[in-house]
Short mmCIF file of C-alpha atoms in Angstrom, two decimals:
data_model
loop_
_atom_site.label_atom_id
_atom_site.label_comp_id
_atom_site.label_asym_id
_atom_site.label_seq_id
_atom_site.Cartn_x
_atom_site.Cartn_y
_atom_site.Cartn_z
CA ALA A 1 94.79 108.28 64.17
CA ASP A 2 94.36 108.99 60.46
CA SER A 3 96.52 108.56 58.09
CA SER A 4 98.34 112.29 58.10
CA VAL A 5 99.99 114.45 60.70
CA ALA A 6 101.31 112.79 63.86
CA SER A 7 101.42 114.85 67.15
CA THR A 8 103.75 113.74 70.47
CA GLY A 9 100.23 111.92 71.75
CA TRP A 10 98.76 112.32 75.62
CA GLU A 11 99.86 110.38 78.95
CA LEU A 12 97.04 109.44 80.97
CA CYS A 13 97.91 108.71 84.75
CA PHE A 14 95.96 107.80 87.46
CA VAL A 15 97.06 109.83 90.84
CA SER A 16 96.34 107.81 94.53
CA PRO A 17 95.66 110.39 97.38
CA LYS A 18 97.60 109.64 100.68
CA CYS A 19 96.94 110.27 103.93
CA HIS A 20 99.30 111.76 106.46
CA ASP A 21 100.31 107.98 107.68
CA GLY A 22 101.90 107.69 103.82
CA LEU A 23 98.97 104.88 102.99
CA ALA A 24 97.70 105.44 99.85
CA LEU A 25 94.39 105.35 98.90
CA SER A 26 92.39 103.65 96.08
CA PRO A 27 88.76 103.67 95.08
CA VAL A 28 86.46 100.24 95.57
CA GLY A 29 84.72 98.14 93.37
CA VAL A 30 81.22 97.95 92.73
CA PRO A 31 81.57 95.18 95.22
CA ASP A 32 83.14 96.57 97.77
CA CYS A 33 80.89 99.47 97.88
CA PRO A 34 79.10 99.47 102.04
CA PRO A 35 75.60 99.19 102.14
CA GLY A 36 74.15 102.46 101.56
CA PRO A 37 73.21 103.51 105.05
CA GLU A 38 76.75 102.48 106.13
CA ALA A 39 78.19 105.96 107.95
CA LEU A 40 82.44 105.71 106.61
CA PRO A 41 85.02 106.93 108.90
CA SER A 42 86.98 109.83 106.77
CA CYS A 43 90.28 108.92 105.16
CA ASP A 44 92.18 110.41 107.41
CA GLU A 45 90.71 108.94 110.63
CA ALA A 46 90.60 105.58 108.42
CA LEU A 47 93.13 102.41 109.82
CA PRO A 48 94.87 100.68 107.64
CA GLY A 49 93.10 97.81 105.14
CA GLU A 50 89.13 100.44 106.12
CA LEU A 51 87.16 101.46 103.73
CA CYS A 52 86.57 105.41 104.10
CA GLU A 53 84.70 108.73 102.06
CA GLY A 54 86.71 112.07 102.43
CA GLY A 55 90.10 113.74 103.33
CA CYS A 56 93.41 113.31 102.88
CA GLY A 57 92.66 114.93 99.52
CA THR A 58 90.26 112.63 97.61
CA ARG A 59 88.05 113.04 95.03
CA SER A 60 84.16 114.23 95.79
CA ASP A 61 83.27 113.06 91.86
CA ILE A 62 84.79 108.97 91.62
CA ASN A 63 80.06 108.31 92.21
CA ASN A 64 81.59 105.17 93.26
CA CYS A 65 79.06 103.61 95.38
CA TYR A 66 75.74 103.98 96.15
CA ASP A 67 73.66 107.13 98.87
CA ALA A 68 71.27 105.94 101.65
CA HIS A 69 68.20 105.76 99.19
CA TYR A 70 70.04 104.06 96.34
CA SER A 71 69.61 106.78 94.06
CA TYR A 72 70.84 106.66 90.62
CA PRO A 73 73.91 107.50 89.46
CA PRO A 74 75.53 106.44 92.76
CA SER A 75 77.19 109.39 94.38
CA ARG A 76 79.31 108.55 96.87
CA ASP A 77 83.13 108.39 97.08
CA VAL A 78 84.97 105.79 98.46
CA TYR A 79 87.99 104.90 99.31
CA ARG A 80 90.08 102.38 100.64
CA LYS A 81 93.17 102.45 102.07
CA ALA A 82 96.59 100.46 102.32
CA GLU A 83 97.27 97.89 103.77
CA GLY A 84 100.21 98.88 106.51
CA ASN A 85 101.64 99.80 109.80
CA THR A 86 103.98 102.79 110.02
CA LEU A 87 102.19 105.85 110.95
CA THR A 88 103.80 109.02 110.16
CA THR A 89 102.31 112.94 112.40
CA THR A 90 103.63 115.95 111.12
CA MET A 91 103.80 118.11 113.81
CA VAL A 92 103.81 122.36 113.72
CA THR A 93 107.53 121.77 115.07
CA SER A 94 109.14 118.46 114.46
CA THR A 95 108.39 115.05 113.15
CA SER A 96 108.16 112.33 114.41
CA THR A 97 107.12 108.02 113.24
CA SER A 98 105.45 105.28 115.15
CA THR A 99 103.76 102.43 114.36
CA PHE A 100 100.37 101.29 115.39
CA LEU A 101 100.02 97.95 118.43
CA ASP A 102 100.01 94.84 118.05
CA THR A 103 99.20 92.95 120.00
CA THR A 104 99.33 89.48 119.07
CA THR A 105 101.91 89.07 116.02
CA ASP A 106 103.98 86.66 117.50
CA LEU A 107 102.19 83.53 118.48
CA ALA A 108 105.44 82.12 120.74
CA ALA A 109 104.86 84.71 123.37
CA THR A 110 101.25 85.59 122.85
CA GLY A 111 99.04 82.20 122.46
CA SER A 112 97.86 84.49 119.78
CA PRO A 113 97.91 83.61 116.20
CA TRP A 114 96.25 87.09 116.02
CA SER A 115 97.24 90.49 115.24
CA VAL A 116 95.64 92.92 116.73
CA GLN A 117 94.66 97.04 115.86
CA GLY A 118 92.51 98.74 118.30
CA PRO A 119 91.03 97.78 121.30
CA CYS A 120 89.88 94.74 120.30
CA GLU A 121 90.86 91.23 122.66
CA ALA A 122 93.07 88.40 120.87
CA VAL A 123 92.72 85.01 123.20
CA GLY A 124 94.29 81.84 122.49
CA ALA A 125 93.07 81.47 118.24
CA CYS A 126 90.08 83.81 119.06
CA VAL A 127 89.01 87.31 118.41
CA GLN A 128 86.13 89.07 120.21
CA SER A 129 85.38 93.43 120.42
CA PRO A 130 86.68 94.81 123.27
CA ASN A 131 85.04 94.12 126.84
CA TYR A 132 83.43 91.03 125.67
CA PRO A 133 80.56 90.19 126.62
CA GLU A 134 79.66 93.45 128.32
CA ASN A 135 78.73 95.81 126.52
CA TYR A 136 82.19 97.39 123.68
CA GLY A 137 82.39 100.95 124.29
CA ASP A 138 81.43 103.92 122.17
CA ARG A 139 83.93 105.43 119.10
CA GLN A 140 85.94 102.02 118.77
CA SER A 141 87.45 101.08 116.55
CA CYS A 142 90.09 97.95 115.89
CA ASN A 143 91.81 95.87 112.69
CA LEU A 144 92.36 92.79 112.78
CA SER A 145 94.13 89.60 110.82
CA LEU A 146 95.51 86.62 110.29
CA PRO A 147 98.00 84.51 108.59
CA LYS A 148 95.80 84.20 104.81
CA PRO A 149 93.66 81.71 104.05
CA SER A 150 92.34 80.90 107.72
CA VAL A 151 89.32 79.07 108.67
CA VAL A 152 87.42 80.85 111.35
CA THR A 153 83.88 80.65 112.68
CA ILE A 154 81.38 83.03 113.62
CA LEU A 155 80.42 82.30 117.42
CA ASP A 156 78.59 85.14 118.87
CA PHE A 157 77.50 88.00 117.43
CA LEU A 158 75.01 91.23 118.10
CA THR A 159 76.00 95.05 118.00
CA GLU A 160 73.58 97.87 117.43
CA PRO A 161 71.78 97.30 113.62
CA ASP A 162 72.97 99.96 111.19
CA MET A 163 75.29 101.94 113.03
CA ASP A 164 77.83 99.49 114.78
CA PHE A 165 79.61 96.93 112.00
CA LEU A 166 81.86 94.42 111.48
CA THR A 167 83.23 93.69 108.31
CA LEU A 168 84.38 90.57 106.43
CA HIS A 169 86.12 90.09 103.19
CA GLY A 170 83.96 93.97 102.11
CA VAL A 171 81.06 93.31 103.89
CA PRO A 172 80.14 95.05 106.88
CA PHE A 173 77.94 93.19 109.31
CA SER A 174 75.70 94.60 112.33
CA GLY A 175 72.64 93.64 114.33
CA LEU A 176 72.90 89.85 114.29
CA GLY A 177 74.65 89.82 111.76
CA PRO A 178 75.74 86.70 109.94
CA GLY A 179 74.87 84.38 112.73
CA LYS A 180 77.18 81.13 113.97
CA LYS A 181 79.53 80.76 110.67
CA THR A 182 82.61 78.49 109.39
CA PHE A 183 84.11 80.45 106.17
CA THR A 184 87.84 81.12 104.96
CA LEU A 185 89.30 84.10 105.87
CA TRP A 186 91.62 86.06 102.92
CA THR A 187 91.33 89.63 103.92
CA ASN A 188 91.73 91.70 107.09
CA ILE A 189 88.50 92.03 109.32
CA SER A 190 87.96 95.58 110.69
CA TRP A 191 85.35 97.11 113.35
CA ARG A 192 83.79 100.22 113.98
CA SER A 193 81.48 101.38 116.83
CA ASP A 194 79.70 105.05 116.77
CA PRO A 195 79.19 107.33 119.75
CA SER A 196 75.49 105.68 120.64
CA VAL A 197 74.41 102.25 121.77
CA ALA A 198 76.45 99.56 122.15
CA GLU A 199 75.92 95.39 122.40
CA ARG A 200 77.61 92.57 124.03
CA GLY A 201 79.61 92.34 120.15
CA TRP A 202 80.98 89.62 118.62
CA LYS A 203 83.66 86.76 118.97
CA ILE A 204 85.54 85.06 116.36
CA CYS A 205 87.72 81.97 116.23
CA LEU A 206 90.64 79.97 114.69
CA ASP A 207 89.19 76.64 113.80
CA PRO A 208 92.10 73.52 114.52
#
């Protein structure tokens, strides 16, 4: 502003899109972007805490992540769905509210500290892909969590390379993954398989 006439000024607001489940979406920063070739689910279908792209009124001009060819400038519009456990479904004639199934939310009742949303399996202090050590299924997705921070170890990992991803700390792993590795878990873990080749999957255990 200069030293003469003043007016009412301006106001700038960020409007966070939301999906039918009521969970807000936020554009991710560059460090959280997926590898260029990785296909992401629509934000309508994404689980809480998962990366997604398109749908739910998201913008197509964010340009915050690179495409499969890592073309410059970035051209993808990647969001992360907020954490939450309430799903609101609107029907033509009525509206109903239900909750995601948490299969391992209580250690005393279940014998496992893991909270699992989806078909992944919690066994004691460990969590594993569906049907492990046999092949997992097509089009499966899970969201996994522990009290944070927790120290965990990846004991086994084999998925279809560049197609079926386990995402840890915003980094998607496939194929042989990161190998046997121990690390501190600060975020939820997400799993998603595509409709084609399946492998034996993975197993992660909480360190004592």
